[in-house]
Coordinates of C-alpha atoms in Angstrom, one line a residue:
M1 CA 106.7 96.3 93.7
Q2 CA 109.4 93.7 94.0
E3 CA 112.1 94.3 96.5
L4 CA 115.8 93.7 96.2
I5 CA 116.1 90.1 97.4
H6 CA 119.6 90.7 98.7
F7 CA 118.1 93.4 100.9
T8 CA 115.4 91.1 102.2
V9 CA 117.9 88.4 103.0
Q10 CA 120.1 90.9 104.8
K11 CA 117.1 92.3 106.8
I12 CA 115.9 88.9 107.8
K13 CA 119.5 87.9 108.8
E14 CA 119.6 91.0 111.1
L15 CA 116.2 90.1 112.6
L16 CA 117.5 86.5 113.3
E17 CA 120.5 88.0 115.1
Q18 CA 118.2 90.1 117.2
F19 CA 116.1 87.0 117.7
N20 CA 119.1 85.1 119.1
E21 CA 119.7 88.0 121.6
V22 CA 116.1 87.7 122.7
Q23 CA 116.4 83.9 123.1
S24 CA 119.5 84.4 125.2
L25 CA 117.6 86.7 127.5
Y26 CA 114.8 84.2 127.8
L27 CA 117.2 81.4 128.5
S28 CA 118.9 83.4 131.3
K29 CA 115.5 84.5 132.8
S30 CA 116.6 88.1 132.4
F31 CA 114.3 90.8 133.7
D32 CA 115.0 92.6 130.4
F33 CA 113.4 89.8 128.4
D34 CA 109.9 91.2 128.3
T35 CA 110.9 94.7 127.2
R36 CA 113.4 93.4 124.6
F37 CA 110.9 90.8 123.2
D38 CA 108.2 93.5 122.9
G39 CA 110.6 95.7 121.1
F40 CA 111.6 92.9 118.8
L41 CA 108.0 92.0 118.0
N42 CA 107.3 95.7 117.2
E43 CA 110.2 95.8 114.8
V44 CA 109.2 92.6 113.1
L45 CA 105.6 93.9 112.8
E46 CA 106.8 97.2 111.3
Y47 CA 108.9 95.3 108.8
F48 CA 105.9 93.3 107.6
R49 CA 103.7 96.4 107.5
T50 CA 106.3 98.2 105.4
K51 CA 106.5 95.3 103.0
G52 CA 102.7 95.0 102.9
N53 CA 102.8 91.4 104.0
T54 CA 99.4 91.3 105.8
S55 CA 99.4 87.5 106.6
Y56 CA 102.8 87.7 108.5
E57 CA 101.6 91.0 110.0
S58 CA 98.5 89.2 111.3
E59 CA 100.6 86.4 112.7
V60 CA 102.8 88.8 114.7
L61 CA 99.8 90.7 116.0
K62 CA 98.2 87.4 117.1
I63 CA 101.4 86.6 119.1
M64 CA 101.5 90.2 120.6
N65 CA 97.8 90.0 121.6
M66 CA 98.2 86.6 123.3
I67 CA 101.1 87.9 125.3
A68 CA 99.2 91.1 126.1
T69 CA 96.2 89.0 127.2
V70 CA 98.4 87.1 129.7
K71 CA 99.9 90.3 131.0
R72 CA 96.3 91.6 131.6
G73 CA 95.7 88.5 133.8
F74 CA 93.7 86.3 131.4
N75 CA 94.5 83.0 129.9
P76 CA 94.1 83.5 126.1
I77 CA 93.3 79.9 125.4
K78 CA 90.6 79.4 128.1
M79 CA 89.7 83.1 128.5
E80 CA 89.6 82.7 132.2
K81 CA 91.2 84.9 134.8
I82 CA 94.6 83.7 135.9
V83 CA 94.5 83.0 139.6
S84 CA 98.1 81.9 140.0
G85 CA 101.2 81.2 138.0
R86 CA 100.8 84.2 135.7
R87 CA 104.6 84.6 135.3
E88 CA 105.0 80.9 134.2
L89 CA 102.1 81.3 131.8
L90 CA 103.6 84.4 130.3
G91 CA 106.9 82.5 129.9
G92 CA 105.1 79.7 128.1
F93 CA 103.2 82.0 125.7
S94 CA 106.4 84.0 125.1
F95 CA 108.3 80.9 124.2
N96 CA 105.4 79.8 121.9
G97 CA 105.5 83.3 120.3
M98 CA 109.3 83.1 119.8
E99 CA 108.9 79.7 118.0
S100 CA 106.3 81.1 115.7
I101 CA 108.4 84.2 114.8
Y102 CA 111.4 81.9 114.2
D103 CA 109.4 79.7 111.8
I104 CA 108.2 82.8 109.9
L105 CA 111.7 84.3 109.6
M106 CA 113.3 81.1 108.5
E107 CA 110.6 80.4 106.0
I108 CA 111.3 83.8 104.3
Y109 CA 115.1 83.4 104.7
T110 CA 115.0 80.0 103.0
K111 CA 112.7 81.0 100.2
E112 CA 114.6 84.1 99.3
N113 CA 118.0 82.4 99.5
K114 CA 116.7 79.6 97.2
K115 CA 115.8 82.3 94.6
L116 CA 119.3 83.7 94.8
D117 CA 120.9 80.3 94.6
E118 CA 118.8 79.3 91.5
A119 CA 119.6 82.6 89.9
E120 CA 123.3 82.3 90.6
E121 CA 123.3 78.8 89.2
L122 CA 121.7 80.0 85.9
I123 CA 124.1 83.0 85.7
S124 CA 127.1 80.9 86.4
G125 CA 126.2 78.6 83.6
I126 CA 125.9 81.5 81.2
I127 CA 129.3 82.9 82.3
V128 CA 131.0 79.5 81.8
S129 CA 129.4 79.2 78.4
L130 CA 130.7 82.7 77.5
Y131 CA 134.2 81.6 78.5
Q132 CA 134.0 78.4 76.5
N133 CA 132.9 80.4 73.4
G134 CA 135.6 83.0 73.7
I135 CA 133.2 85.9 74.3
L136 CA 134.5 86.4 77.8
D137 CA 138.1 86.2 78.9
D138 CA 140.2 87.1 82.0
E139 CA 140.9 90.6 80.7
K140 CA 137.3 91.4 80.0
L141 CA 136.4 90.0 83.4
K142 CA 138.9 92.2 85.2
D143 CA 137.3 95.2 83.5
M144 CA 133.9 94.3 85.0
N145 CA 134.8 96.2 88.2
S146 CA 131.7 98.3 88.8
V147 CA 127.9 97.7 88.7
P148 CA 127.4 100.1 85.8
K149 CA 129.9 98.1 83.7
I150 CA 128.3 94.8 84.7
E151 CA 124.9 96.3 83.9
S152 CA 126.0 97.4 80.5
F153 CA 127.7 94.1 79.7
W154 CA 124.6 92.1 80.7
N155 CA 122.2 94.3 78.8
S156 CA 124.4 94.0 75.7
L157 CA 124.3 90.1 76.1
V158 CA 120.5 90.2 76.5
V159 CA 120.1 92.2 73.3
Q160 CA 122.5 90.1 71.2
N161 CA 121.6 86.6 72.3
A162 CA 118.1 85.2 72.3
A163 CA 119.0 82.4 74.7
I164 CA 120.3 84.8 77.2
S165 CA 117.3 87.1 76.7
G166 CA 115.1 84.1 77.6
I167 CA 117.1 83.3 80.7
N168 CA 117.0 87.0 81.6
K169 CA 113.2 86.9 81.4
K170 CA 113.1 83.8 83.5
L171 CA 115.3 85.4 86.1
R172 CA 113.2 88.6 86.2
L173 CA 110.1 86.5 87.2
S174 CA 111.7 86.0 90.6
I175 CA 114.3 88.7 91.0
I176 CA 114.9 92.3 90.0
P177 CA 117.7 93.5 87.6
E178 CA 119.7 94.9 90.5
D179 CA 119.8 91.4 92.1
I180 CA 121.0 90.0 88.7
F181 CA 123.9 92.6 88.7
I182 CA 124.9 91.8 92.3
I183 CA 125.0 88.0 91.4
L184 CA 127.0 88.7 88.3
E185 CA 129.5 90.7 90.4
K186 CA 129.7 87.9 92.9
V187 CA 130.3 85.3 90.1
F188 CA 132.9 87.5 88.5
L189 CA 134.8 87.9 91.8
K190 CA 134.9 84.2 92.2
L191 CA 136.5 83.9 88.7
I192 CA 139.1 86.6 89.1

């Protein structure tokens, strides 16, 4: 089942904010870093499990296992017992893990925002065309003050106009109807 992209973007943004807090703890060599980083990794892991994204879930588990291996006193690369410098090795693997998590989160964030930007561009073009053809004016726009009204308006356009119906189908390949309505609301607010 497709998820509301606006929700995904918001959740990834929240995870990135937490990531920044974890990075600050790492930078300041805080004693709270290990606990906070473990908690953050568990939250990211749970998010990917909930979404059913097994490849990202595997990546997070890999990071967690490398860090756990260092904490147990083994070098996860060489699979040898760590004789000295365990704390430094843990710091290095933690840093490597943070970099990997950042790459994953930014990849998702960029991909989902691109979908929203492309959808907004298509929808904006439709709205401008409706203005130019006299189908939409400032009065009708001001009346679009709720999601149910926006949904009704959009659905009537889809039924009446074959071109808009085609664009709606194209949009629905990458986003769900609720995303379309949120984007319409955003476009309307810009025009008021």
